Amino acid sequence: MREVTHANFGLLIAYVVPGFVVVSTLSLHVPVLAKWLSLPATSVPSIGGLILTTLYAVLAGMIVSTLRWLFVDALHSALGRKSTELNFAELHDRIAGYETIVGNTYRYYQHYSNMLVAAPIAWFLLTSAIGWRTAYFLLLVAFEWTYWRASTDTIRRYHERTRMLLGAPASR
């Protein structure tokens, strides 16, 4: 397995972590997932189970990200956190700076906002498997509030930094 680096950490937190949250709580309903995820520490997981679990986490993460685009991004936009037009003609000279902004800001926004979607799904899967718990609901509310605040801040910083780097396109 490749090591986690600056280049792939953002993708890991943006897609795999939220997807794994969904897959791990889905395992409460799908016995084969539960088996793959609950191996004793002394056991060696099968390569097939590891690959399938990772693929399911990526798939779930992509589904969560699509729902994020549909709901969370739309809500941010409706609340006035829209991106302005950018001068992408300048991108080729500033690609390293843009990649830094994406890696250090936008991937965190994706994580926070994808977790806004993944957490209620996980909460539903958890409570449908083990029953309603007020404490779980209060934890979900606190989690959602915190991640909403984080997503709001990071999308604002991403837009500000990208505008500073690329500016608005020249008038035609």
PDB file of C-alpha atoms in Angstrom:
ATOM      1  CA  MET A   1       0.000   0.000   0.000  1.00  0.00           C
ATOM      2  CA  ARG A   2       1.267   3.471  -0.811  1.00  0.00           C
ATOM      3  CA  GLU A   3       2.097   5.726   2.064  1.00  0.00           C
ATOM      4  CA  VAL A   4      -0.059   8.736   2.827  1.00  0.00           C
ATOM      5  CA  THR A   5       1.584  11.875   1.438  1.00  0.00           C
ATOM      6  CA  HIS A   6       0.640  15.497   0.980  1.00  0.00           C
ATOM      7  CA  ALA A   7      -0.484  14.581  -2.543  1.00  0.00           C
ATOM      8  CA  ASN A   8      -3.036  11.950  -1.497  1.00  0.00           C
ATOM      9  CA  PHE A   9      -3.983  13.004   2.063  1.00  0.00           C
ATOM     10  CA  GLY A  10      -6.629  15.417   0.777  1.00  0.00           C
ATOM     11  CA  LEU A  11      -8.305  12.705  -1.282  1.00  0.00           C
ATOM     12  CA  LEU A  12      -8.215  10.371   1.703  1.00  0.00           C
ATOM     13  CA  ILE A  13      -9.984  12.833   4.015  1.00  0.00           C
ATOM     14  CA  ALA A  14     -12.348  14.122   1.317  1.00  0.00           C
ATOM     15  CA  TYR A  15     -13.652  10.779   0.064  1.00  0.00           C
ATOM     16  CA  VAL A  16     -12.361   7.698   1.886  1.00  0.00           C
ATOM     17  CA  VAL A  17     -12.954   8.827   5.476  1.00  0.00           C
ATOM     18  CA  PRO A  18     -16.599   9.926   4.948  1.00  0.00           C
ATOM     19  CA  GLY A  19     -17.180   6.808   2.862  1.00  0.00           C
ATOM     20  CA  PHE A  20     -15.699   4.592   5.558  1.00  0.00           C
ATOM     21  CA  VAL A  21     -17.984   6.177   8.162  1.00  0.00           C
ATOM     22  CA  VAL A  22     -20.963   5.103   6.050  1.00  0.00           C
ATOM     23  CA  VAL A  23     -19.530   1.644   5.261  1.00  0.00           C
ATOM     24  CA  SER A  24     -18.637   0.953   8.892  1.00  0.00           C
ATOM     25  CA  THR A  25     -22.155   1.743  10.104  1.00  0.00           C
ATOM     26  CA  LEU A  26     -23.633  -0.108   7.134  1.00  0.00           C
ATOM     27  CA  SER A  27     -21.742  -3.134   8.455  1.00  0.00           C
ATOM     28  CA  LEU A  28     -24.310  -3.234  11.281  1.00  0.00           C
ATOM     29  CA  HIS A  29     -26.794  -4.349   8.615  1.00  0.00           C
ATOM     30  CA  VAL A  30     -24.535  -6.284   6.199  1.00  0.00           C
ATOM     31  CA  PRO A  31     -22.882  -9.308   7.835  1.00  0.00           C
ATOM     32  CA  VAL A  32     -20.061  -9.683   5.300  1.00  0.00           C
ATOM     33  CA  LEU A  33     -18.984  -6.065   5.901  1.00  0.00           C
ATOM     34  CA  ALA A  34     -19.123  -6.694   9.639  1.00  0.00           C
ATOM     35  CA  LYS A  35     -16.903  -9.738   9.182  1.00  0.00           C
ATOM     36  CA  TRP A  36     -14.333  -7.781   7.165  1.00  0.00           C
ATOM     37  CA  LEU A  37     -14.261  -4.910   9.649  1.00  0.00           C
ATOM     38  CA  SER A  38     -14.177  -6.931  12.877  1.00  0.00           C
ATOM     39  CA  LEU A  39     -11.155  -9.147  12.429  1.00  0.00           C
ATOM     40  CA  PRO A  40      -9.211  -9.731  15.642  1.00  0.00           C
ATOM     41  CA  ALA A  41      -5.929  -7.820  15.932  1.00  0.00           C
ATOM     42  CA  THR A  42      -4.030 -11.100  15.610  1.00  0.00           C
ATOM     43  CA  SER A  43      -5.661 -11.931  12.269  1.00  0.00           C
ATOM     44  CA  VAL A  44      -4.397 -10.836   8.909  1.00  0.00           C
ATOM     45  CA  PRO A  45      -7.184  -9.423   6.733  1.00  0.00           C
ATOM     46  CA  SER A  46      -7.616 -10.983   3.335  1.00  0.00           C
ATOM     47  CA  ILE A  47      -6.421  -8.930   0.388  1.00  0.00           C
ATOM     48  CA  GLY A  48      -9.827  -9.341  -1.253  1.00  0.00           C
ATOM     49  CA  GLY A  49     -11.680  -8.108   1.822  1.00  0.00           C
ATOM     50  CA  LEU A  50      -9.317  -5.165   2.205  1.00  0.00           C
ATOM     51  CA  ILE A  51      -9.641  -4.175  -1.443  1.00  0.00           C
ATOM     52  CA  LEU A  52     -13.428  -4.548  -1.445  1.00  0.00           C
ATOM     53  CA  THR A  53     -13.824  -2.604   1.798  1.00  0.00           C
ATOM     54  CA  THR A  54     -11.634   0.177   0.400  1.00  0.00           C
ATOM     55  CA  LEU A  55     -13.575   0.223  -2.867  1.00  0.00           C
ATOM     56  CA  TYR A  56     -16.874   0.333  -0.967  1.00  0.00           C
ATOM     57  CA  ALA A  57     -15.533   3.211   1.136  1.00  0.00           C
ATOM     58  CA  VAL A  58     -14.488   5.111  -2.010  1.00  0.00           C
ATOM     59  CA  LEU A  59     -17.860   4.376  -3.651  1.00  0.00           C
ATOM     60  CA  ALA A  60     -19.755   5.502  -0.547  1.00  0.00           C
ATOM     61  CA  GLY A  61     -17.497   8.571  -0.372  1.00  0.00           C
ATOM     62  CA  MET A  62     -18.297   9.466  -3.970  1.00  0.00           C
ATOM     63  CA  ILE A  63     -22.037   9.038  -3.325  1.00  0.00           C
ATOM     64  CA  VAL A  64     -21.726  11.212  -0.213  1.00  0.00           C
ATOM     65  CA  SER A  65     -19.784  13.794  -2.239  1.00  0.00           C
ATOM     66  CA  THR A  66     -22.518  13.854  -4.880  1.00  0.00           C
ATOM     67  CA  LEU A  67     -25.124  14.443  -2.180  1.00  0.00           C
ATOM     68  CA  ARG A  68     -22.864  17.167  -0.763  1.00  0.00           C
ATOM     69  CA  TRP A  69     -22.757  18.865  -4.153  1.00  0.00           C
ATOM     70  CA  LEU A  70     -26.538  18.588  -4.434  1.00  0.00           C
ATOM     71  CA  PHE A  71     -27.417  19.896  -0.966  1.00  0.00           C
ATOM     72  CA  VAL A  72     -24.524  21.457   0.963  1.00  0.00           C
ATOM     73  CA  ASP A  73     -22.862  23.294  -1.939  1.00  0.00           C
ATOM     74  CA  ALA A  74     -26.274  24.537  -3.055  1.00  0.00           C
ATOM     75  CA  LEU A  75     -27.013  25.772   0.466  1.00  0.00           C
ATOM     76  CA  HIS A  76     -23.652  27.574   0.684  1.00  0.00           C
ATOM     77  CA  SER A  77     -24.380  29.161  -2.684  1.00  0.00           C
ATOM     78  CA  ALA A  78     -27.898  30.194  -1.643  1.00  0.00           C
ATOM     79  CA  LEU A  79     -26.414  31.795   1.477  1.00  0.00           C
ATOM     80  CA  GLY A  80     -24.113  33.923  -0.677  1.00  0.00           C
ATOM     81  CA  ARG A  81     -20.906  31.894  -0.541  1.00  0.00           C
ATOM     82  CA  LYS A  82     -20.584  31.749  -4.304  1.00  0.00           C
ATOM     83  CA  SER A  83     -17.343  31.684  -6.168  1.00  0.00           C
ATOM     84  CA  THR A  84     -16.735  34.629  -8.431  1.00  0.00           C
ATOM     85  CA  GLU A  85     -15.487  34.196 -11.958  1.00  0.00           C
ATOM     86  CA  LEU A  86     -11.778  33.517 -12.009  1.00  0.00           C
ATOM     87  CA  ASN A  87      -9.127  34.206 -14.589  1.00  0.00           C
ATOM     88  CA  PHE A  88      -8.116  30.660 -15.450  1.00  0.00           C
ATOM     89  CA  ALA A  89      -5.909  32.006 -18.246  1.00  0.00           C
ATOM     90  CA  GLU A  90      -3.411  32.679 -15.434  1.00  0.00           C
ATOM     91  CA  LEU A  91      -3.623  29.115 -14.124  1.00  0.00           C
ATOM     92  CA  HIS A  92      -0.770  27.624 -16.176  1.00  0.00           C
ATOM     93  CA  ASP A  93       1.726  30.006 -14.527  1.00  0.00           C
ATOM     94  CA  ARG A  94       0.231  29.517 -11.071  1.00  0.00           C
ATOM     95  CA  ILE A  95      -0.678  25.838 -11.017  1.00  0.00           C
ATOM     96  CA  ALA A  96       1.528  25.042  -7.995  1.00  0.00           C
ATOM     97  CA  GLY A  97      -0.156  27.787  -5.972  1.00  0.00           C
ATOM     98  CA  TYR A  98      -3.601  26.609  -7.049  1.00  0.00           C
ATOM     99  CA  GLU A  99      -2.805  22.993  -6.124  1.00  0.00           C
ATOM    100  CA  THR A 100      -1.601  24.214  -2.726  1.00  0.00           C
ATOM    101  CA  ILE A 101      -4.868  26.091  -2.170  1.00  0.00           C
ATOM    102  CA  VAL A 102      -6.881  23.035  -3.185  1.00  0.00           C
ATOM    103  CA  GLY A 103      -4.810  20.701  -0.991  1.00  0.00           C
ATOM    104  CA  ASN A 104      -4.703  22.969   2.046  1.00  0.00           C
ATOM    105  CA  THR A 105      -8.211  24.402   1.894  1.00  0.00           C
ATOM    106  CA  TYR A 106     -10.646  22.848  -0.580  1.00  0.00           C
ATOM    107  CA  ARG A 107      -9.980  19.211   0.383  1.00  0.00           C
ATOM    108  CA  TYR A 108     -10.738  20.145   3.993  1.00  0.00           C
ATOM    109  CA  TYR A 109     -13.964  21.789   2.845  1.00  0.00           C
ATOM    110  CA  GLN A 110     -14.830  18.573   1.028  1.00  0.00           C
ATOM    111  CA  HIS A 111     -14.124  16.560   4.165  1.00  0.00           C
ATOM    112  CA  TYR A 112     -16.187  18.802   6.446  1.00  0.00           C
ATOM    113  CA  SER A 113     -19.110  19.073   4.058  1.00  0.00           C
ATOM    114  CA  ASN A 114     -19.000  15.388   3.060  1.00  0.00           C
ATOM    115  CA  MET A 115     -19.104  14.500   6.752  1.00  0.00           C
ATOM    116  CA  LEU A 116     -22.192  16.734   7.046  1.00  0.00           C
ATOM    117  CA  VAL A 117     -23.828  14.236   4.696  1.00  0.00           C
ATOM    118  CA  ALA A 118     -22.176  11.050   5.979  1.00  0.00           C
ATOM    119  CA  ALA A 119     -22.980  11.663   9.671  1.00  0.00           C
ATOM    120  CA  PRO A 120     -26.798  11.611   9.335  1.00  0.00           C
ATOM    121  CA  ILE A 121     -26.569   8.508   7.141  1.00  0.00           C
ATOM    122  CA  ALA A 122     -24.362   6.828   9.736  1.00  0.00           C
ATOM    123  CA  TRP A 123     -26.669   8.003  12.540  1.00  0.00           C
ATOM    124  CA  PHE A 124     -29.683   6.509  10.743  1.00  0.00           C
ATOM    125  CA  LEU A 125     -27.860   3.203  10.131  1.00  0.00           C
ATOM    126  CA  LEU A 126     -26.660   3.094  13.744  1.00  0.00           C
ATOM    127  CA  THR A 127     -30.002   3.885  15.360  1.00  0.00           C
ATOM    128  CA  SER A 128     -31.886   1.535  13.039  1.00  0.00           C
ATOM    129  CA  ALA A 129     -29.532  -1.267  14.112  1.00  0.00           C
ATOM    130  CA  ILE A 130     -29.301  -0.664  17.856  1.00  0.00           C
ATOM    131  CA  GLY A 131     -32.260   1.574  18.611  1.00  0.00           C
ATOM    132  CA  TRP A 132     -32.864   5.237  19.324  1.00  0.00           C
ATOM    133  CA  ARG A 133     -30.587   6.919  21.811  1.00  0.00           C
ATOM    134  CA  THR A 134     -31.002  10.577  22.757  1.00  0.00           C
ATOM    135  CA  ALA A 135     -27.260  10.826  23.370  1.00  0.00           C
ATOM    136  CA  TYR A 136     -26.569   9.754  19.767  1.00  0.00           C
ATOM    137  CA  PHE A 137     -28.941  12.418  18.479  1.00  0.00           C
ATOM    138  CA  LEU A 138     -27.312  15.116  20.608  1.00  0.00           C
ATOM    139  CA  LEU A 139     -23.913  13.948  19.400  1.00  0.00           C
ATOM    140  CA  LEU A 140     -25.145  14.167  15.797  1.00  0.00           C
ATOM    141  CA  VAL A 141     -26.437  17.724  16.328  1.00  0.00           C
ATOM    142  CA  ALA A 142     -23.125  18.824  17.875  1.00  0.00           C
ATOM    143  CA  PHE A 143     -21.200  17.100  15.115  1.00  0.00           C
ATOM    144  CA  GLU A 144     -23.319  18.670  12.373  1.00  0.00           C
ATOM    145  CA  TRP A 145     -23.030  22.162  13.873  1.00  0.00           C
ATOM    146  CA  THR A 146     -19.251  21.860  14.159  1.00  0.00           C
ATOM    147  CA  TYR A 147     -18.804  20.523  10.634  1.00  0.00           C
ATOM    148  CA  TRP A 148     -21.177  23.164   9.220  1.00  0.00           C
ATOM    149  CA  ARG A 149     -19.076  25.908  10.806  1.00  0.00           C
ATOM    150  CA  ALA A 150     -15.860  24.315   9.519  1.00  0.00           C
ATOM    151  CA  SER A 151     -17.241  23.897   5.993  1.00  0.00           C
ATOM    152  CA  THR A 152     -18.439  27.512   5.965  1.00  0.00           C
ATOM    153  CA  ASP A 153     -15.033  28.798   7.011  1.00  0.00           C
ATOM    154  CA  THR A 154     -13.012  26.640   4.627  1.00  0.00           C
ATOM    155  CA  ILE A 155     -15.145  27.369   1.554  1.00  0.00           C
ATOM    156  CA  ARG A 156     -14.852  31.091   2.310  1.00  0.00           C
ATOM    157  CA  ARG A 157     -11.061  30.812   2.651  1.00  0.00           C
ATOM    158  CA  TYR A 158     -10.833  28.708  -0.525  1.00  0.00           C
ATOM    159  CA  HIS A 159     -12.739  31.333  -2.534  1.00  0.00           C
ATOM    160  CA  GLU A 160     -10.722  34.206  -1.069  1.00  0.00           C
ATOM    161  CA  ARG A 161      -7.359  32.545  -1.714  1.00  0.00           C
ATOM    162  CA  THR A 162      -8.296  31.459  -5.225  1.00  0.00           C
ATOM    163  CA  ARG A 163      -9.457  34.987  -6.084  1.00  0.00           C
ATOM    164  CA  MET A 164      -6.186  36.366  -4.716  1.00  0.00           C
ATOM    165  CA  LEU A 165      -4.204  33.903  -6.834  1.00  0.00           C
ATOM    166  CA  LEU A 166      -6.140  34.048 -10.110  1.00  0.00           C
ATOM    167  CA  GLY A 167      -8.164  37.257  -9.920  1.00  0.00           C
ATOM    168  CA  ALA A 168     -11.163  38.045 -12.090  1.00  0.00           C
ATOM    169  CA  PRO A 169     -11.014  37.537 -15.861  1.00  0.00           C
ATOM    170  CA  ALA A 170     -10.174  40.576 -17.960  1.00  0.00           C
ATOM    171  CA  SER A 171     -13.109  42.425 -19.541  1.00  0.00           C
ATOM    172  CA  ARG A 172     -13.699  41.610 -23.179  1.00  0.00           C
TER     173      ARG A 172
END
